[in-house]
Amino acid sequence: MQAEIITIGDEILIGQIIDTNSAWIAQQLNTIGITVKQVSSVADDSTDIIVALTLASGRADLVLVTGGLGPTKDDITKQALAAYFNCGLRRDPAVLSHVEAIFARSGRPMLDLNRQQADVLDGCEVLFNEQGTAPGMWMVHKGKPYVVMPGVPFEMKHIMQERVLPRLIHVEGRRPLWHHTVLTAGIGESFLAEKIADIEAALPPHIRLAYLPKPGFVRLRLTAAGKDTAALKAETHAIAAAIQQRLGEYFIADEDTSLEALIRDRMQQQGVNLATAESCTGGNIARLITALPGSSAVFEGAAVTYSNATKKALLGVKEETLQRHGAVSEATVREMALGAQARFHVDYAIAVSGIAGPDGGTPEKPVGLVWIAVAGKQQVVARKHLFGQDRAINIERASAAALFMLWQLLNAEG
Amino acid sequence: MQAEIITIGDEILIGQIIDTNSAWIAQQLNTIGITVKQVSSVADDSTDIIVALTLASGRADLVLVTGGLGPTKDDITKQALAAYFNCGLRRDPAVLSHVEAIFARSGRPMLDLNRQQADVLDGCEVLFNEQGTAPGMWMVHKGKPYVVMPGVPFEMKHIMQERVLPRLIHVEGRRPLWHHTVLTAGIGESFLAEKIADIEAALPPHIRLAYLPKPGFVRLRLTAAGKDTAALKAETHAIAAAIQQRLGEYFIADEDTSLEALIRDRMQQQGVNLATAESCTGGNIARLITALPGSSAVFEGAAVTYSNATKKALLGVKEETLQRHGAVSEATVREMALGAQARFHVDYAIAVSGIAGPDGGTPEKPVGLVWIAVAGKQQVVARKHLFGQDRAINIERASAAALFMLWQLLNAEG
């Protein structure tokens, strides 16, 4: 079974917002064996919406529409849908009471615009939206299901999880696909491809391999198609094992996870804890770690030391070291790491100092130069990196490299 | 002139990555008067690519393709393009030397896969890619320009900025659109809509208003269509001024900027500096500030104090305060802010402590409860917030709220 996602909204087409809904919907559909054939983003324009629906109905067995609903947009989208389905709109009493209750609770006066939120396509099944005022709709047209949802991500997710996915589970024609993703770090995409070229070449026709690079990491995704999920699992598991053996330390995890999640779990198992001392990454490593639920079990804190004064005051870096070697140097990051270890009373500490750019570079210490140290239970390791010109990417790559160095030390000392 | 963007990649359609390229490309095209009519995302599949190109060529005057290039993907996309354009591939000597130089510099051996990066569509103009191995291509087919670029965001951006936009400036048929975006904070979308309902209702037909909400902020975008850019500028400027007068302190900036950039600039003008003391935001506020070039002029650093021990050791929060009021309390955030101010020797300090979730909530202090304090030159202000259940959104909203409080205090004390 193949689906198409249509996202509606001028804000997408002028680039003011990034469409995150499609990726999330695609993930959900994939897990239940529905393939997304295409994503189409169109403007808040009747003709464009109707053309997109027409083309999608020719390509896909299921059409999901997000966006274009809400008090200031309802008119265009709902009218276009009604024209496409050749039906009228009716005011749904249950949705109307829900909208009225929301306004009563907030003590705000209710406007006509708000009442119109309760208008739904005649003939649709209402997908009730407890999280907002715009309901979802399930419409069957010429035997094909159409799902219409608001574009606000948490409202859309709520409707998908509570109303749409439970219905789709019972739809015929889902084609079991099994995805097995593994995480690698510290090796570039083409080296990786070279190292596993023979494994890739030997893949059976029903299994595909995709490379998904991000700064510092490459995910490898095996996608297997077939009826027998247990057999597909076994097959992809064996291939992943072969890849793991080939890649050695670059193979980080036999699952689609993040290095910070692996670190959190490993540190919790080992009963050790962590602090970071960050200059050019500016708190980004701490942010990545604390974005994870449960990180407080292993993470004590961070000192973001953006000036020499704070490097000395918070981490005990010596004035002499800064004078002699500069803030971006092996000697400084070593002292930062040891300083963080001592002051946070932790087993492991990461320290990063570099020139993120665009300014601050010199011929000797160019933009992109980053020193990273990790202090562990028995040793301090330090490494120099030379990234590129882009500030955001330098921060991202430095953070990834620091986490990878910590991961290696955890493995070495564990 | 209308454009269509085609993004190619299985990883988009299974939801493994979020397509951020389209939004960025759309922004760039809009600023030079090219409207994006549709974005279509298709799989790494020859037929799908060819169908997408065919449909796009019927809808748009300009087609931009991203993704599907790179050492491990080249074969499908370039072959599909060659089939669509009915041309062959040729190996470009300049691109080949560039790729060879990259490999020589890194000391890595060069593979056949890498050499194939230098294969380009016969008849295209090469859009040289200094940032990577996959070149862009500019192809004119039946009088219509097609732009093909790699999907790696910083490579695509580089090619767009250096090679594509300078060419598009000279293309006929661009329709002048003027966008004027303003930033508001501290007020929700529907309240905002209510406050400026009469201004919105009185807009002339050629000017549209869009609400673009993000956690903690709403951007308002006025889009004016017409030939006379100077007149459009004057019109939207007058409307923005009316909105500013109506909104008062909620109106943050008469431009599309970020609160952290405004804070950096204001602090630099005032010659004051900043530190943060972060518990539940985990370094995210520091990360937002240091993501900006030039932030080192005003930002001293941050103490991310994820445990009570570090709140005491790094910020001097009293054991008694923690015992009596808890880590998430007005008393604690006040001491954190004053502690940061003293230890970082700064004029202003932000402190945040809350329960980000999903665990750690109690009936008295539920998930989403966040206390924020800002210490300034003359006073410390503290405020309690109650956000929602989602950890990521709580971190984002708490960061936005803290920056807004700092902004208000800077204004009050400036």
Coordinates of N, CA and C in Angstrom, one line a residue, chain A residues 102-224:
Chain A
I102 N -13.7 25.0 25.1 CA -12.4 25.6 25.1 C -12.5 27.1 25.4
F103 N -13.4 27.7 24.7 CA -13.5 29.2 24.9 C -14.1 29.5 26.2
A104 N -15.0 28.7 26.7 CA -15.6 29.0 28.0 C -14.6 28.9 29.1
R105 N -13.7 27.9 29.0 CA -12.7 27.7 30.0 C -11.7 28.8 30.0
S106 N -11.4 29.4 28.8 CA -10.4 30.5 28.8 C -11.0 31.8 29.0
G107 N -12.4 31.8 29.1 CA -13.1 33.1 29.4 C -13.0 34.1 28.2
R108 N -12.6 33.6 27.0 CA -12.5 34.5 25.9 C -13.8 34.4 25.1
P109 N -14.2 35.5 24.5 CA -15.4 35.5 23.7 C -15.2 34.7 22.4
M110 N -16.3 34.0 22.0 CA -16.1 33.1 20.8 C -16.6 33.9 19.6
L111 N -15.8 33.8 18.5 CA -16.0 34.5 17.3 C -16.6 33.5 16.2
D112 N -17.2 34.1 15.2 CA -17.8 33.3 14.1 C -16.7 32.4 13.5
L113 N -15.5 33.0 13.3 CA -14.4 32.2 12.8 C -14.2 30.9 13.6
N114 N -14.3 31.0 15.0 CA -14.1 29.9 15.8 C -15.2 28.9 15.7
R115 N -16.4 29.3 15.5 CA -17.5 28.4 15.3 C -17.4 27.6 14.0
Q116 N -16.8 28.3 13.0 CA -16.6 27.6 11.7 C -15.6 26.4 11.8
Q117 N -14.9 26.4 12.9 CA -14.0 25.3 13.1 C -14.8 24.0 13.2
A118 N -16.0 24.1 13.6 CA -16.8 22.9 13.7 C -17.5 22.4 12.4
D119 N -17.2 23.1 11.3 CA -17.7 22.7 10.0 C -16.8 21.6 9.4
V120 N -17.5 20.5 9.1 CA -16.7 19.3 8.5 C -17.3 18.9 7.2
L121 N -16.5 18.1 6.5 CA -17.0 17.6 5.2 C -18.2 16.7 5.4
D122 N -19.3 16.9 4.6 CA -20.4 16.1 4.7 C -20.1 14.7 4.2
G123 N -20.3 13.7 5.1 CA -20.0 12.4 4.7 C -18.7 11.9 5.3
C124 N -18.0 12.8 5.9 CA -16.7 12.3 6.5 C -17.0 11.7 7.9
E125 N -16.0 11.0 8.4 CA -16.0 10.6 9.8 C -15.1 11.6 10.5
V126 N -15.6 12.2 11.6 CA -14.8 13.2 12.3 C -13.7 12.5 13.1
L127 N -12.5 13.0 13.0 CA -11.3 12.6 13.8 C -11.2 13.6 14.9
F128 N -11.8 13.3 16.0 CA -11.9 14.3 17.1 C -10.5 14.8 17.6
N129 N -10.4 16.1 17.8 CA -9.1 16.7 18.2 C -9.2 17.3 19.6
E130 N -8.9 16.5 20.6 CA -8.9 17.0 22.0 C -7.9 18.1 22.2
Q131 N -6.9 18.2 21.4 CA -5.8 19.1 21.6 C -6.0 20.5 21.0
G132 N -7.0 20.7 20.2 CA -7.2 21.9 19.5 C -8.6 22.1 19.0
T133 N -8.8 23.1 18.2 CA -10.2 23.4 17.8 C -10.5 22.9 16.4
A134 N -9.4 22.6 15.6 CA -9.7 22.1 14.2 C -9.7 20.6 14.2
P135 N -10.9 20.0 13.9 CA -10.9 18.5 13.9 C -10.3 17.9 12.6
G136 N -9.9 16.7 12.8 CA -9.4 15.9 11.6 C -10.6 15.3 10.9
M137 N -10.5 14.8 9.7 CA -11.6 14.2 8.9 C -11.1 13.0 8.2
W138 N -11.9 11.9 8.2 CA -11.6 10.7 7.4 C -12.7 10.6 6.4
M139 N -12.3 10.6 5.1 CA -13.2 10.6 4.0 C -12.9 9.5 3.1
V140 N -13.9 8.7 2.7 CA -13.6 7.7 1.7 C -14.3 8.2 0.4
H141 N -13.5 8.3 -0.7 CA -14.0 8.8 -2.0 C -13.5 7.9 -3.1
K142 N -14.5 7.4 -3.8 CA -14.2 6.4 -4.8 C -13.4 5.2 -4.3
G143 N -13.8 4.8 -3.1 CA -13.1 3.6 -2.5 C -11.8 3.9 -1.9
K144 N -11.3 5.1 -1.9 CA -9.9 5.4 -1.4 C -10.0 6.3 -0.2
P145 N -9.3 6.0 0.9 CA -9.3 6.8 2.1 C -8.5 8.1 2.0
Y146 N -9.0 9.2 2.5 CA -8.3 10.4 2.6 C -8.4 10.9 4.1
V147 N -7.2 11.3 4.6 CA -7.2 11.7 6.0 C -6.8 13.2 5.9
V148 N -7.6 14.1 6.6 CA -7.3 15.5 6.6 C -7.1 15.9 8.1
M149 N -5.9 16.6 8.3 CA -5.6 16.9 9.7 C -5.0 18.3 9.7
P150 N -5.1 19.0 10.9 CA -4.5 20.3 11.0 C -3.0 20.2 11.0
G151 N -2.4 21.3 10.7 CA -0.9 21.3 10.5 C -0.1 21.5 11.8
V152 N -0.8 22.0 12.9 CA 0.0 22.2 14.1 C 0.5 20.8 14.6
P153 N 1.9 20.7 14.7 CA 2.4 19.3 14.9 C 1.8 18.5 16.0
F154 N 1.7 19.1 17.2 CA 1.2 18.3 18.3 C -0.3 17.9 18.1
E155 N -1.1 18.7 17.4 CA -2.4 18.3 17.2 C -2.5 17.2 16.1
M156 N -1.7 17.4 15.1 CA -1.7 16.4 14.0 C -1.2 15.0 14.6
K157 N -0.1 15.1 15.4 CA 0.4 13.8 16.0 C -0.7 13.1 16.9
H158 N -1.4 14.0 17.7 CA -2.4 13.4 18.5 C -3.5 12.7 17.7
I159 N -3.9 13.3 16.6 CA -5.0 12.7 15.8 C -4.4 11.5 15.1
M160 N -3.2 11.5 14.6 CA -2.6 10.3 14.0 C -2.6 9.2 15.0
Q161 N -2.1 9.5 16.2 CA -1.9 8.4 17.1 C -3.2 7.8 17.6
E162 N -4.1 8.7 17.9 CA -5.3 8.2 18.6 C -6.4 7.8 17.6
R163 N -6.4 8.4 16.4 CA -7.5 8.1 15.5 C -7.1 7.5 14.2
V164 N -6.0 7.9 13.6 CA -5.7 7.4 12.2 C -4.9 6.1 12.2
L165 N -3.8 6.0 13.0 CA -3.1 4.7 12.9 C -3.9 3.5 13.4
P166 N -4.7 3.7 14.4 CA -5.6 2.5 14.8 C -6.5 2.1 13.7
R167 N -6.9 3.0 12.8 CA -7.8 2.7 11.7 C -6.9 2.0 10.6
L168 N -5.8 2.6 10.3 CA -5.0 2.1 9.2 C -4.5 0.7 9.4
I169 N -4.3 0.3 10.7 CA -3.9 -1.1 11.0 C -4.8 -2.1 10.4
H170 N -6.1 -1.7 10.2 CA -7.0 -2.7 9.6 C -7.2 -2.6 8.1
V171 N -6.5 -1.7 7.5 CA -6.6 -1.5 6.1 C -5.9 -2.6 5.3
E172 N -6.4 -3.1 4.2 CA -5.8 -4.1 3.4 C -4.6 -3.6 2.6
G173 N -3.7 -4.5 2.3 CA -2.7 -4.1 1.3 C -1.4 -3.5 1.8
R174 N -1.3 -3.5 3.2 CA 0.0 -3.0 3.7 C 1.1 -4.0 3.3
R175 N 2.2 -3.5 2.9 CA 3.3 -4.3 2.5 C 4.4 -4.3 3.6
P176 N 4.6 -5.4 4.2 CA 5.6 -5.4 5.3 C 7.0 -5.0 4.8
L177 N 7.5 -3.9 5.5 CA 8.8 -3.5 5.2 C 9.6 -3.5 6.5
W178 N 10.8 -4.0 6.5 CA 11.5 -4.0 7.8 C 12.7 -3.1 7.6
H179 N 12.8 -2.1 8.5 CA 14.0 -1.2 8.5 C 14.9 -1.6 9.7
H180 N 16.2 -1.7 9.3 CA 17.2 -2.0 10.4 C 18.3 -0.9 10.2
T181 N 18.4 0.0 11.1 CA 19.4 1.1 11.0 C 20.5 0.9 12.0
V182 N 21.7 1.1 11.6 CA 22.8 1.1 12.5 C 23.5 2.4 12.5
L183 N 24.2 2.7 13.6 CA 24.9 4.0 13.7 C 26.4 3.9 13.6
T184 N 27.1 4.6 12.8 CA 28.5 4.7 12.7 C 29.0 6.1 13.0
A185 N 30.3 6.2 13.5 CA 30.8 7.5 13.7 C 32.3 7.4 13.4
G186 N 32.9 8.6 13.2 CA 34.3 8.7 13.0 C 34.8 8.3 11.6
I187 N 34.0 8.0 10.7 CA 34.4 7.6 9.4 C 33.5 8.2 8.3
G188 N 34.0 8.7 7.2 CA 33.2 9.4 6.2 C 32.5 8.4 5.3
E189 N 31.5 8.9 4.6 CA 30.5 8.1 3.8 C 31.3 7.3 2.8
S190 N 32.2 7.9 2.1 CA 32.8 7.1 1.0 C 33.7 6.0 1.5
F191 N 34.4 6.3 2.6 CA 35.3 5.2 3.2 C 34.5 4.1 3.7
L192 N 33.3 4.4 4.3 CA 32.4 3.4 4.7 C 31.9 2.6 3.6
A193 N 31.6 3.2 2.5 CA 31.1 2.5 1.3 C 32.1 1.6 0.8
E194 N 33.4 2.0 0.8 CA 34.4 1.2 0.3 C 34.6 0.0 1.2
K195 N 34.6 0.2 2.5 CA 34.9 -0.9 3.4 C 33.8 -2.0 3.3
I196 N 32.6 -1.6 3.0 CA 31.6 -2.6 3.0 C 31.0 -2.9 1.6
A197 N 31.9 -2.5 0.6 CA 31.4 -2.6 -0.8 C 30.9 -4.1 -1.1
D198 N 31.7 -5.0 -0.7 CA 31.3 -6.4 -1.0 C 30.1 -6.9 -0.3
I199 N 29.9 -6.4 0.9 CA 28.7 -6.8 1.6 C 27.5 -6.1 0.9
E200 N 27.6 -4.9 0.5 CA 26.5 -4.2 -0.2 C 26.2 -4.9 -1.6
A201 N 27.3 -5.3 -2.3 CA 27.1 -5.9 -3.6 C 26.4 -7.2 -3.5
A202 N 26.6 -7.9 -2.3 CA 26.0 -9.2 -2.2 C 24.6 -9.2 -1.6
L203 N 24.0 -8.0 -1.4 CA 22.7 -7.9 -0.8 C 21.6 -8.6 -1.8
P204 N 20.7 -9.3 -1.2 CA 19.6 -9.9 -2.1 C 18.8 -8.7 -2.6
P205 N 18.0 -9.0 -3.7 CA 17.3 -7.9 -4.4 C 16.2 -7.2 -3.5
H206 N 15.7 -8.0 -2.5 CA 14.6 -7.4 -1.7 C 15.2 -6.6 -0.5
I207 N 16.5 -6.4 -0.4 CA 17.1 -5.6 0.7 C 17.9 -4.5 0.1
R208 N 17.6 -3.3 0.5 CA 18.4 -2.1 0.0 C 19.2 -1.5 1.2
L209 N 20.3 -0.9 0.8 CA 21.1 -0.2 1.8 C 21.2 1.3 1.5
A210 N 20.9 2.1 2.5 CA 21.0 3.6 2.3 C 22.0 4.2 3.3
Y211 N 22.8 5.2 2.8 CA 23.7 5.9 3.7 C 23.1 7.2 4.1
L212 N 23.1 7.5 5.4 CA 22.4 8.7 5.9 C 23.4 9.5 6.7
P213 N 24.2 10.4 6.0 CA 25.3 11.1 6.7 C 24.8 12.3 7.5
K214 N 25.3 12.6 8.6 CA 25.2 13.9 9.4 C 26.5 14.3 9.8
P215 N 26.8 15.5 10.2 CA 28.1 15.9 10.7 C 28.6 15.0 11.8
G216 N 29.6 14.2 11.5 CA 30.2 13.3 12.5 C 29.7 11.9 12.6
F217 N 28.6 11.7 11.9 CA 28.0 10.3 11.9 C 27.5 9.9 10.6
V218 N 27.4 8.6 10.3 CA 26.7 8.1 9.2 C 25.8 7.0 9.7
R219 N 24.5 7.1 9.4 CA 23.6 6.0 9.7 C 23.5 5.1 8.4
L220 N 23.5 3.8 8.6 CA 23.3 2.9 7.5 C 21.9 2.2 7.7
R221 N 21.1 2.3 6.7 CA 19.7 1.8 6.9 C 19.5 0.6 5.9
L222 N 19.2 -0.5 6.4 CA 18.8 -1.7 5.6 C 17.3 -1.7 5.5
T223 N 16.8 -1.8 4.3 CA 15.3 -1.9 4.2 C 15.0 -3.2 3.4
A224 N 14.2 -4.0 4.1 CA 13.9 -5.3 3.5 C 12.4 -5.4 3.3

